[in-house]
Structures are given as C-alpha cells and as structure tokens.
Short mmCIF file of C-alpha atoms and ligand atoms in Angstrom, two decimals:
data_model
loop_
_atom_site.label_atom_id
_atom_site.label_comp_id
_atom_site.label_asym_id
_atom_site.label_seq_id
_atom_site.Cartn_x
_atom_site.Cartn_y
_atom_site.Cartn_z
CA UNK A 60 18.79 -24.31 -11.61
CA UNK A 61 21.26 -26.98 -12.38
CA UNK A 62 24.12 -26.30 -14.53
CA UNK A 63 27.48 -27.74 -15.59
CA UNK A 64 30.32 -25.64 -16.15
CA UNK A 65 33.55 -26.71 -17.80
CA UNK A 66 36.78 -25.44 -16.09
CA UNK A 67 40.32 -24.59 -18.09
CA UNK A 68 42.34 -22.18 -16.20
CA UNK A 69 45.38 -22.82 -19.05
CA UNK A 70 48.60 -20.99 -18.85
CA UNK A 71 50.30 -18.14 -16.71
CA UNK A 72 47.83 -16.32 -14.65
CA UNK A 73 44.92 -18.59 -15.97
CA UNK A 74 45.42 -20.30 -12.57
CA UNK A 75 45.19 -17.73 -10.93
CA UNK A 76 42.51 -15.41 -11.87
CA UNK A 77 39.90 -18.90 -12.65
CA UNK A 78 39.67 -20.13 -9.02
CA UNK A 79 38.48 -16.80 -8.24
CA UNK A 80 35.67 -16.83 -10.76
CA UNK A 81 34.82 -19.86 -9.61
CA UNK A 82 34.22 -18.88 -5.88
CA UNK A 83 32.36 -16.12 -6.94
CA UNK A 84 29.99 -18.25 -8.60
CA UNK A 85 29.93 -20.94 -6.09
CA UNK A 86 29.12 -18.22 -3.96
CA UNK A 87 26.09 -17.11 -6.29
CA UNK A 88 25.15 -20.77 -6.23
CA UNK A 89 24.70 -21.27 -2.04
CA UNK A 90 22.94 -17.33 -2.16
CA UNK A 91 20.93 -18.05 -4.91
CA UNK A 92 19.60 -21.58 -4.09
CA UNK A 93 21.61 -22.90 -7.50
CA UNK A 94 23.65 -26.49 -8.24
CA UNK A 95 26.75 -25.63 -10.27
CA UNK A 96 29.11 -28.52 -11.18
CA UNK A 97 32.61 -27.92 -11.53
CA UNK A 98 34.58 -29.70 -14.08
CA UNK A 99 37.94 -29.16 -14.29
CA UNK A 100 40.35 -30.10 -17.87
CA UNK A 101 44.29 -28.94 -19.16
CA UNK A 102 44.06 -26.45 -22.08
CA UNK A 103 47.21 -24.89 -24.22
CA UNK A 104 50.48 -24.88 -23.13
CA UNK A 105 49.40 -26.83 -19.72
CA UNK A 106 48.04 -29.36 -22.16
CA UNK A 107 50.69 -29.60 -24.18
CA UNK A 108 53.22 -30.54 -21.40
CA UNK A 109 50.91 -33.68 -20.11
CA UNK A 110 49.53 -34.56 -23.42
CA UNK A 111 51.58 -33.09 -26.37
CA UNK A 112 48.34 -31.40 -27.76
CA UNK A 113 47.19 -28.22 -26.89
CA UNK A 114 43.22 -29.35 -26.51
CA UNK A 115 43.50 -32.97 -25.41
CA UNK A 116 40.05 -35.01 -26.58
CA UNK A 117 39.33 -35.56 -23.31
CA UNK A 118 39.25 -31.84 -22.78
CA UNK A 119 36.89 -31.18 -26.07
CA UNK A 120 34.38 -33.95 -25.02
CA UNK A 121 34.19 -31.62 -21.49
CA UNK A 122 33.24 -28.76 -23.37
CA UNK A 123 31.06 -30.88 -25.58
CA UNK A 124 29.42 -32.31 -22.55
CA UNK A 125 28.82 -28.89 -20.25
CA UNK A 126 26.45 -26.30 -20.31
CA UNK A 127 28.84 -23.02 -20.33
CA UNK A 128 33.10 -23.15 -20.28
CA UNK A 129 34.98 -20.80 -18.30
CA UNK A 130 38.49 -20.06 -19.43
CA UNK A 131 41.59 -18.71 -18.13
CA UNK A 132 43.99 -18.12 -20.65
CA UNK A 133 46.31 -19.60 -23.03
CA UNK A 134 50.13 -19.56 -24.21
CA UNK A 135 53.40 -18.25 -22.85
CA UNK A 136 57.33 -18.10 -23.67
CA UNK A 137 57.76 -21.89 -23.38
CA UNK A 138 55.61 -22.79 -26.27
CA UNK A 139 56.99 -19.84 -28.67
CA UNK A 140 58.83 -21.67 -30.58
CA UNK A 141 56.28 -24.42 -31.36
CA UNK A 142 54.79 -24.97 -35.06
CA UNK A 143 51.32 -23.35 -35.62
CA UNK A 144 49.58 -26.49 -35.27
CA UNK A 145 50.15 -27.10 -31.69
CA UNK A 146 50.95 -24.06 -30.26
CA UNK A 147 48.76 -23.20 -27.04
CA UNK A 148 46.79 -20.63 -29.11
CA UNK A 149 45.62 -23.65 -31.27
CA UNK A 150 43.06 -24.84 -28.19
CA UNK A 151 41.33 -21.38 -28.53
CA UNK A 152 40.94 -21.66 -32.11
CA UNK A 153 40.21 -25.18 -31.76
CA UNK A 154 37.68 -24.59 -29.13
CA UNK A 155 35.86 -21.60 -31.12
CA UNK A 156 35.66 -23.72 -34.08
CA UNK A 157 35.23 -27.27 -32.97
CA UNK A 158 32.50 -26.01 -30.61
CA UNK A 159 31.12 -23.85 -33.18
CA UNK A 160 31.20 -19.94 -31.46
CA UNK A 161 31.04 -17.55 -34.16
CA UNK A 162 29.99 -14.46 -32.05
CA UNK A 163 32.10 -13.01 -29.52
CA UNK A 164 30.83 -10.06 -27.59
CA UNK A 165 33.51 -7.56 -26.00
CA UNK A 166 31.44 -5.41 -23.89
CA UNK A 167 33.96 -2.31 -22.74
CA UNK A 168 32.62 -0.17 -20.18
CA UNK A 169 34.25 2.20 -17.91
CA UNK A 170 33.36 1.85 -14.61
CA UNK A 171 33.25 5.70 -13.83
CA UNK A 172 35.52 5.47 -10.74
CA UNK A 173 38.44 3.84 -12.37
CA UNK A 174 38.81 7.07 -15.09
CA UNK A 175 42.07 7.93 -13.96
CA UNK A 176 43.52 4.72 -14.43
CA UNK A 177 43.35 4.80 -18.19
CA UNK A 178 46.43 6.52 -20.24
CA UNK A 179 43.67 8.12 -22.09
CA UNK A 180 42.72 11.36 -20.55
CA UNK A 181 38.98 10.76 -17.71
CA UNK A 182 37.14 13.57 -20.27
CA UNK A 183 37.52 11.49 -23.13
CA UNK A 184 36.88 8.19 -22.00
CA UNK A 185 34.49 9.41 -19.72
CA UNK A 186 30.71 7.70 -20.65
CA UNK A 187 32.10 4.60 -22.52
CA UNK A 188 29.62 2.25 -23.04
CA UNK A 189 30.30 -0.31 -25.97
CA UNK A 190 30.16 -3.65 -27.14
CA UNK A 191 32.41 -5.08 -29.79
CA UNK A 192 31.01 -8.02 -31.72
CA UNK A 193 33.74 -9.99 -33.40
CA UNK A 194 32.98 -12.62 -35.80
CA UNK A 195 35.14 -15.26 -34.40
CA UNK A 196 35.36 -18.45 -36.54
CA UNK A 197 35.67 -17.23 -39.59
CA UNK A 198 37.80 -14.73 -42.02
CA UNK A 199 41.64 -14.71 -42.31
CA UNK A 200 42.03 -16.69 -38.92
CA UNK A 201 40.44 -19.89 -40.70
CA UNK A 202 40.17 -19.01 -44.59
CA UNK A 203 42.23 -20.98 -46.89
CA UNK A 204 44.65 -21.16 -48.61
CA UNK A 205 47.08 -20.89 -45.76
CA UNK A 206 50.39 -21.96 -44.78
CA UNK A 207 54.02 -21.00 -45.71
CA UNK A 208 55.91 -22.32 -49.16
CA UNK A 209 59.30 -22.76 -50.57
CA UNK A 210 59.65 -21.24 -54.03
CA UNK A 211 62.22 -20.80 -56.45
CA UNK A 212 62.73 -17.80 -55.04
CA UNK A 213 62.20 -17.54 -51.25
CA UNK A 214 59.23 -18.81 -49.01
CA UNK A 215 55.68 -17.54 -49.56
CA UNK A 216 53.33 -17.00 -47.07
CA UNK A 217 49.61 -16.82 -47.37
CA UNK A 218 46.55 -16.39 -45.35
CA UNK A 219 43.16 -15.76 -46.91
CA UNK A 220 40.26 -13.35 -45.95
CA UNK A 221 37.20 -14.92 -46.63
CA UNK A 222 33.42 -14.46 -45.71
CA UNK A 223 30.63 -15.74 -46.63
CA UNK A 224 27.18 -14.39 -47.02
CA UNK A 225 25.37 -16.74 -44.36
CA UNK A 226 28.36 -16.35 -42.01
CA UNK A 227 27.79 -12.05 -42.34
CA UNK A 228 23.63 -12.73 -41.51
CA UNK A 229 24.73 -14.46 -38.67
CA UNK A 230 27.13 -12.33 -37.21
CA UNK A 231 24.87 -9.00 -38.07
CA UNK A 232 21.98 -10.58 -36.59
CA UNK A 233 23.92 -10.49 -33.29
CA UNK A 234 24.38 -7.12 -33.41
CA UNK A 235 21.33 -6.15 -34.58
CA UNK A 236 19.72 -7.79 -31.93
CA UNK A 237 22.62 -6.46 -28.84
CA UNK A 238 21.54 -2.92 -29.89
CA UNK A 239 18.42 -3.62 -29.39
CA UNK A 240 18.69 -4.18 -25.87
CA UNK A 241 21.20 -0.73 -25.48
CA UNK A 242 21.20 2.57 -27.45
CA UNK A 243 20.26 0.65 -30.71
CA UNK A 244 22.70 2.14 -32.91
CA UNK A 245 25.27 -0.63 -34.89
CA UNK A 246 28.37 1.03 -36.26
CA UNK A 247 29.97 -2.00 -38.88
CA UNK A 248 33.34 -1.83 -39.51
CA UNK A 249 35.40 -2.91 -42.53
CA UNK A 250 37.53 -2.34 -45.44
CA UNK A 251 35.32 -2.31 -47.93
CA UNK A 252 37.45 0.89 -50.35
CA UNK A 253 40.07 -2.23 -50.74
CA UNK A 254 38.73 -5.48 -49.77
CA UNK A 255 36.40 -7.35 -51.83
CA UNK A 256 35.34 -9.64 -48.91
CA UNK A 257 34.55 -6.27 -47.22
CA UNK A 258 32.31 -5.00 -50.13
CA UNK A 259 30.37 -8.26 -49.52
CA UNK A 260 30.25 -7.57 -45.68
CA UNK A 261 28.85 -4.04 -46.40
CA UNK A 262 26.36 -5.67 -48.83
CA UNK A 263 25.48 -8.47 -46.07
CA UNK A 264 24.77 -6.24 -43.29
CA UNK A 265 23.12 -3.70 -45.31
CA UNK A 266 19.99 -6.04 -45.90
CA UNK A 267 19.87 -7.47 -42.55
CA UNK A 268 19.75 -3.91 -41.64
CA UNK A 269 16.28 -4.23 -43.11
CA UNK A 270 14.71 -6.29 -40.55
CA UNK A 271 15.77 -3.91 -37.85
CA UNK A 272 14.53 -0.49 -38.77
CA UNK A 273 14.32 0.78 -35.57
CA UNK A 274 18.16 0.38 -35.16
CA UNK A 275 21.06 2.84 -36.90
CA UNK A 276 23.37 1.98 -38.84
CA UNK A 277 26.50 3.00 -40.10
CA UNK A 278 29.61 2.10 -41.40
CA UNK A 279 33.12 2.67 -40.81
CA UNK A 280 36.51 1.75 -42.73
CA UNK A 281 38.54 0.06 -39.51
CA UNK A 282 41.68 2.65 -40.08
CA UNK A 283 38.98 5.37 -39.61
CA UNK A 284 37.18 3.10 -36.72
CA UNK A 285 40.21 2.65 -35.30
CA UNK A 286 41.25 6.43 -35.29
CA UNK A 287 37.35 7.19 -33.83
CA UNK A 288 37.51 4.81 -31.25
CA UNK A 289 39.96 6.98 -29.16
CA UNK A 290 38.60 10.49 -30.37
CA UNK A 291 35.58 10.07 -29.07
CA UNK A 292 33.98 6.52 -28.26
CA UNK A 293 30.92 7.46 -26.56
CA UNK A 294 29.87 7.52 -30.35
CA UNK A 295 29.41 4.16 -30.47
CA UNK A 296 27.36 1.47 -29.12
CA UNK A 297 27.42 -1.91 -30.57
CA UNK A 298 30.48 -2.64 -33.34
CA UNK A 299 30.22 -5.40 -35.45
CA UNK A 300 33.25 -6.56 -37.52
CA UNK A 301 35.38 -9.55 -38.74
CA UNK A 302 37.55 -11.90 -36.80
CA UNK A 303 40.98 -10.13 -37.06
CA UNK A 304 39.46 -6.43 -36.92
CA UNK A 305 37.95 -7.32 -34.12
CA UNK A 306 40.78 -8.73 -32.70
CA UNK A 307 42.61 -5.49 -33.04
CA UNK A 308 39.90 -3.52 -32.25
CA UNK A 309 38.76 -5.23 -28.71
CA UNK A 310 42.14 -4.72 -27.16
CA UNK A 311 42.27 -1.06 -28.59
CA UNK A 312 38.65 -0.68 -27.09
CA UNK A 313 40.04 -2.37 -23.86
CA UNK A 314 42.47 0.69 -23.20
CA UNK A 315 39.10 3.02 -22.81
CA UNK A 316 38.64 1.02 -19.76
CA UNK A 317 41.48 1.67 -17.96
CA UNK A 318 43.11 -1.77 -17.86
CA UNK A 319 42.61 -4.68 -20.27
CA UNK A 320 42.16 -6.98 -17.17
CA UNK A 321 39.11 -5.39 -16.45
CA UNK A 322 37.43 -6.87 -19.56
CA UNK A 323 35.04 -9.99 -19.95
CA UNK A 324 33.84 -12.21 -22.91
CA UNK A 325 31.21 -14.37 -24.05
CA UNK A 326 31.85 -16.38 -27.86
CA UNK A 327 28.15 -17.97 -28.47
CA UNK A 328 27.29 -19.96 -30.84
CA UNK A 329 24.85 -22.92 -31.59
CA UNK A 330 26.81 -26.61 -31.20
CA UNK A 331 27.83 -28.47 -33.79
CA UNK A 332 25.82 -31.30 -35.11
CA UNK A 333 23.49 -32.12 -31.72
CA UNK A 334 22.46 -30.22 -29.07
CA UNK A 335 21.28 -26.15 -28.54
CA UNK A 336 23.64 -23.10 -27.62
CA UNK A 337 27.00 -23.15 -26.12
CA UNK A 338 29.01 -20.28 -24.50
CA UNK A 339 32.80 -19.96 -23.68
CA UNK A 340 34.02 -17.04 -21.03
CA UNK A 341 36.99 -15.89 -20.66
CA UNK A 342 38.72 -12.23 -20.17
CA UNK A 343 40.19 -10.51 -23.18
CA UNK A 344 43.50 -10.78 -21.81
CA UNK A 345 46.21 -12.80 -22.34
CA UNK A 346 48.78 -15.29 -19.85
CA UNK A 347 50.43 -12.73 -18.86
CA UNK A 348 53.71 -14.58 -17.94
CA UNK A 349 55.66 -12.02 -16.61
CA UNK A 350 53.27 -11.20 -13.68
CA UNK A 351 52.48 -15.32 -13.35
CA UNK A 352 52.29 -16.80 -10.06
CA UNK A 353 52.75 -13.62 -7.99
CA UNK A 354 49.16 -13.09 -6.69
CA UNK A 355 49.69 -9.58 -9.14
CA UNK A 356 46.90 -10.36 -11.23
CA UNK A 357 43.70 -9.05 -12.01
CA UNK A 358 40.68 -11.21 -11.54
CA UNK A 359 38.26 -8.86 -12.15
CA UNK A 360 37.72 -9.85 -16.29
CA UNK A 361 37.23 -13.48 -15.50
CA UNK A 362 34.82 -12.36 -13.00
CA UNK A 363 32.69 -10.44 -14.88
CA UNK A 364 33.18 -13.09 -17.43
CA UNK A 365 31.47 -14.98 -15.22
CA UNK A 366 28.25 -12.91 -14.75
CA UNK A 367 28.68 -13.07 -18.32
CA UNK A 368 27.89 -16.43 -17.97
CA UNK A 369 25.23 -16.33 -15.32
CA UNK A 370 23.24 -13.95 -17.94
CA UNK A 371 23.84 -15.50 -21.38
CA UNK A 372 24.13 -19.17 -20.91
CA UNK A 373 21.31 -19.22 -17.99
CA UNK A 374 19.27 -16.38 -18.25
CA UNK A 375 20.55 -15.53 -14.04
CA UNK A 376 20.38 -11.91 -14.71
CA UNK A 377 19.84 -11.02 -11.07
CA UNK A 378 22.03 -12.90 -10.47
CA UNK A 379 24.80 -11.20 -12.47
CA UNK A 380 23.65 -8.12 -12.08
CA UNK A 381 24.81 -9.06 -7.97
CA UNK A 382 28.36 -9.49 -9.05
CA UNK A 383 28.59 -6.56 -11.12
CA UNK A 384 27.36 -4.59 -8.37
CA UNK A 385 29.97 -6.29 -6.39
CA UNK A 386 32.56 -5.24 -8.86
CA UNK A 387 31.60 -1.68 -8.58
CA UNK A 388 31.18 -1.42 -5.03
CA UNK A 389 34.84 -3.51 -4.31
CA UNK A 390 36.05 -0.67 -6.27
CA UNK A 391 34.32 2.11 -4.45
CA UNK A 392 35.92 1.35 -1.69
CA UNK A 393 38.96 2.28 -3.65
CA UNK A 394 40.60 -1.48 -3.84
CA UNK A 395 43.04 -2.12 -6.65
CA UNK A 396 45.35 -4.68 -8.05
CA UNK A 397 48.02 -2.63 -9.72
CA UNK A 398 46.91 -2.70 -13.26
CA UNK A 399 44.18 -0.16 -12.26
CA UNK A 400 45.88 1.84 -10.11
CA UNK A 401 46.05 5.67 -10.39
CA UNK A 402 48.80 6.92 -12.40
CA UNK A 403 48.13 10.16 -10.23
CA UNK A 404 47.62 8.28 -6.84
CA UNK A 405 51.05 7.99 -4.74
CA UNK A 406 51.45 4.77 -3.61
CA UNK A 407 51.94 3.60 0.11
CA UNK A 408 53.81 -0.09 0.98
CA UNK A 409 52.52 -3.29 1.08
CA UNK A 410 48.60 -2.52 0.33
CA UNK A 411 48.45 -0.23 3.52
CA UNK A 412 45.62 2.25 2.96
CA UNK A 413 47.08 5.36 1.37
CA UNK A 414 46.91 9.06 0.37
CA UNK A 415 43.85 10.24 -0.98
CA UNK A 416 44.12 10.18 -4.87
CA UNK A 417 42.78 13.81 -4.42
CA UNK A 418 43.16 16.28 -1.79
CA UNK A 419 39.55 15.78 -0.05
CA UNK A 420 37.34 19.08 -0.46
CA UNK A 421 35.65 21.09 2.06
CA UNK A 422 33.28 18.50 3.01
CA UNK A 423 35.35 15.60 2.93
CA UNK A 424 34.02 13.58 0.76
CA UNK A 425 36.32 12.91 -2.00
CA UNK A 426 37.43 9.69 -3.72
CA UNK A 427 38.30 7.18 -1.16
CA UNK A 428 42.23 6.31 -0.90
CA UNK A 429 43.84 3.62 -3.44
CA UNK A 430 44.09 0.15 -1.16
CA UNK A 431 46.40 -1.87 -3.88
CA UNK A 432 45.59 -5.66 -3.29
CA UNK A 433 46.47 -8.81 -4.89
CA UNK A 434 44.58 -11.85 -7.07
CA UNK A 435 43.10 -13.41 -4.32
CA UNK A 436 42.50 -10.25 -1.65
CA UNK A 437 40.72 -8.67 -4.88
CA UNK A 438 38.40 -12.27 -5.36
CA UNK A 439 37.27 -12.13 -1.92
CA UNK A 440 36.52 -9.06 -1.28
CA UNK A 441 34.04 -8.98 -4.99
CA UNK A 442 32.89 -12.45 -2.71
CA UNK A 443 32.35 -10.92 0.35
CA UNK A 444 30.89 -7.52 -1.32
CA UNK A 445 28.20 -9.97 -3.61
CA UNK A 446 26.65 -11.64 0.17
CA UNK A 447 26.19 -8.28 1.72
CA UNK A 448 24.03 -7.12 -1.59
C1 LIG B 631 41.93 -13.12 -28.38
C2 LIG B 631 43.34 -13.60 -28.55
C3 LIG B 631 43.32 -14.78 -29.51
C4 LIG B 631 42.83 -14.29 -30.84
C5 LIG B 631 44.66 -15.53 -29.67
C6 LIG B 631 45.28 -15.89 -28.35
C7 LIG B 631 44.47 -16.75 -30.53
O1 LIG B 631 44.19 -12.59 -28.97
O2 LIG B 631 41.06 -13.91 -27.97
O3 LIG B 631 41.67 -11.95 -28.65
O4 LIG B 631 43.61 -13.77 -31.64
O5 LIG B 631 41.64 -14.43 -31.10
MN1 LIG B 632 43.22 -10.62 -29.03
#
C-alpha cells in the first residue's frame, strides 16, 4: 500500500523519539513491500519561534492533506509564559479540533517483564490490560464561556463543561465497539452525583448500551475510578470518559505500566467537511525538557504509536503486530532506557551489561541482566529485532 504520513516531531524530546518511529516504519515499509511518504512540518513551540503561531497553516494543510500524522510532542519552559492562545499546547488542541479527532484511545498494557519498573507493587499491576477512551474535542477543554474577567471585585475565571448528546453517541460508540474486540466489558466514568453534564453522559451511554447487549457495562464516579484504577485495574477493560477525566485518568493509568514513555495513542475521528477518517499518533507523554537532547529518552511510546498507526489508519495489522513483537522481544533481552529501569536492579556504568536483577536460580534461567541504553541504541535495536521476526 501507499500511504502519506505527516511528520511533527515539536518540542524537547519530540526530535528525538520521532526519527525513531519513523525508521521503524520505513523499515516495515522495505520488509513489507509498502510506499510510505514522509512529510515533515514545525508544530508548538518549534513553530512558534519560525512562525509566531504554534500550528502554522502550512502545517494544518499537511495534516489536511496526509493519510495518518505522527507526533512528537509539544511545549516546554520557553513558551510558559505565553497567553493561552498561542502557547505550544494550542497546536494540539488546534490539531484535535481543526482536524476533527474526537476519540482518543490510551491503550495501557504492562508488558509482563517490565513489572518491577512500576512504583506500584508487580502483584498489583500484574495482568493490566486496558484501554482508556477519552473524548477529546469536546467538554471543559473547548466549552464556552471561557476566558478570564476583571470585575469590580477581582478577576473571574471561567471554563465550562459541556456535552452534548450526539457528541456522548459518538464517543460511546467507540467504546462499545473497542470492547468488542477485547474482554467486552465498558466501565464509563463520570460525575454524574454533582454534574449535570454527567447525568446526561450517564443517560447517553446508557441507551447506546442498548445496541451492544453482549457488552457490560458499568459506571463509575471518576474519584471512585480514580481510587479503583490503582486497587486493582485488571477490573477493567475499556474506560470511556470526558476530555479532562480522561486526561487525568490516562496518565494515572500510564503509571500501571511502569513508565509513561512506554505509552502510545491514536485520536480518530472523521475529517471535517471532505474527505473519510483521519488519525493522529503520538505518545502520552509530554516534551520532557529536562531530559531534551541527551539521547535519555524513551522511544518506545512513539513507536508503538506507530503500530498504532500501521493498524488503525491502514488496516497493517501484521504488520504492527511485527513491531510490537519487536518491542517485547528488545525488552527480553533486558534493554532499557532509564525510565524503565529496575528500581531493584543495581546499575553498572555506561550501558555495560550488568548484575542480574535477580540472583539466577538453580537452573539459571532467570531474568536476563538490565542493559540501560539510550534514544537511538533503544530505536535500533526494536529495528533490528522487527527484520529478524
Ligand atoms: C495530553 C496532554 C494535552 C491534553 C495537553 C498538552 C494539551 O496533556 O494529550 O494528554 O491536556 O490533552
Ligand atoms: Mn495529558
């Protein structure tokens, strides 16, 4: 197949962890017999500097034009102090909205071997196996009336929750239709003792319930959800909620995997005005300026990101399938950029193979030792890993 794939690596270790999606799918490409076209474009704070804006037309026509967008990430310390309106964030938003992506699926899954990395303790994360799915251009992140006002006595600052009922359908359908394809069970998560656009969400997903009967479902107040999530999340499969709870939920749900750079996205949606479905990839993680341009970064959430992409936007599921296999197998071997190392592992110089993370038994065959690599040592060995499979 022939696709074309918007580039914007963005801000702080965007640049970093992108090329190295990129190869890896490059590499898919030549294996598979595929034609991927690369198209590179400034988003956020990298935008800003050249353009003043931080999604440049030029860069919105791009993702207009291309089949899938792959994304780095966005913002950092030297666009803090910007005004809402063009702060880096804004291209996300921008993006999401312009481009019309109201679902955004989370997928957390602990790769088994990596259950000491977490700060949760390996016997309750153990068996993770979810999927957030965030409605993500709608609710308090776009409802209005917003903004901040002077009055007689102070500034006022407001945001507004708001949903409506064909943006729930929409949303529930998604998840609906994602549990169908796992453990079929949809846990939806609001506020609905206090929130009247909750009681409406309840309502919503409720009867859209009715076209799935052969999926659960339940629901869950998000302080509760929240609470459940690290008492015992093998409870849950799919979890459908609103823009800002799912926000706050994702990166909560992120923890269960050990490290928040292991985590990939997909926001789908159908393009606005012309034209069939879009999808944007990116990890869950942020810029991460404090560990920018030091080869410390993980790549391996913009990597799965990208077999993300390889399944949802072009129906390659072999295909991704191969790089999550190379994921797995990279990390088998007991490689690790430092965000997943062992807390219990001790740690030898310079990425030279190390002690066992556990005294080997009788037979010897305990967990390989820890091998810490960087950004790009950690890309090509996922490359090298994908060939041999
Ligand atoms: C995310 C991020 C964004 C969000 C920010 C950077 C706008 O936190 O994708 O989770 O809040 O949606
Ligand atoms: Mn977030």
């Amino acid at each position: 197949m022939k696709a074309r794939i918007a580039v914007l690596p963005g801000d702080g270790i965007g640049p970093e962890i992108v090329p190295q999606a990129v190869q890896i799918l490059e590499a898919v490409a030549a294996q598979y017999g595929h034609t991927f076209e690369f198209h590179a474009a400034d988003v956020g704070g990298a935008a800003i500097d050249k353009t003043g804006g931080p999604l440049p037309e030029e860069t919105l026509k791009l993702a207009k034009e291309s089949d899938a967008i792959l994304l780095g990430a966005v913002g950092g310390t030297n666009w803090d102090g910007l005004v809402y309106e063009v702060r880096p964030e804004r291209a996300l938003l921008g993006l999401r909205e312009r481009l019309g992506l109201y679902a955004n699926l989370r997928p957390a899954k602990l790769y088994p071997i990596l259950a000491d990395a977490s700060t949760l303790k390996p016997e309750v994360i153990t068996g993770t196996d979810l999927l957030v799915v965030r409605e993500l251009t709608g609710g308090i992140y776009f409802g209005k009336p917003k903004g901040i006002k002077k009055t007689a006595d102070g500034e006022r600052g407001v945001n507004t929750e708001v949903y409506t009922t064909a943006e729930i359908v929409r949303i529930a359908k998604v998840a609906f239709e994602s549990a169908r394809k796992r453990r079929k069970k949809v846990t939806s998560v609001d506020k609905a003792n206090v929130l009247e656009s909750s009681a409406l969400w309840r309502r919503v997903v409720l009867d859209v319930a009715k076209g799935y009967p052969d999926v659960e479902l339940e629901h869950l107040y998000v302080d509760n959800c929240a609470m459940q999530l690290i008492r015992n999340p093998r409870q849950f499969d799919v979890l459908v909620t609103t823009n800002l709870f799912g926000d706050i939920l994702s990166d909560e749900a992120a923890m269960l995997t050990g490290s928040i750079g292991m985590l990939p996205s997909a926001s789908l949606g159908s393009r606005v005005g012309a034209g069939g479905p879009v999808g944007l990839y990116e990890p869950i993680h942020g810029s991460a300026p404090d560990i920018a341009g030091r080869d410390l970064a993980n790549p391996i959430g913009t990597i799965a990101s990208a077999a993300m992409m390889l399944s949802y936007s072009f129906n390659l599921d072999k295909e991704a399938a191969a790089v999550e296999r190379g994921i797995v197998r990279v990390l088998e071997q007991g490689y690790r950029t430092k965000d997943i190392r062992s807390p219990r592992a001790k740690v030898g110089a310079g990425g030279a193979p190390r002690v066992p993370v556990a005294p080997s038994n009788a037979t010897g065959d305990g967990p390989p030792p820890e091998i810490i690599v960087g950004t790009k040592e950690m890309g090509r060995l996922i490359r090298q890993a994908l060939t041999k499979a």
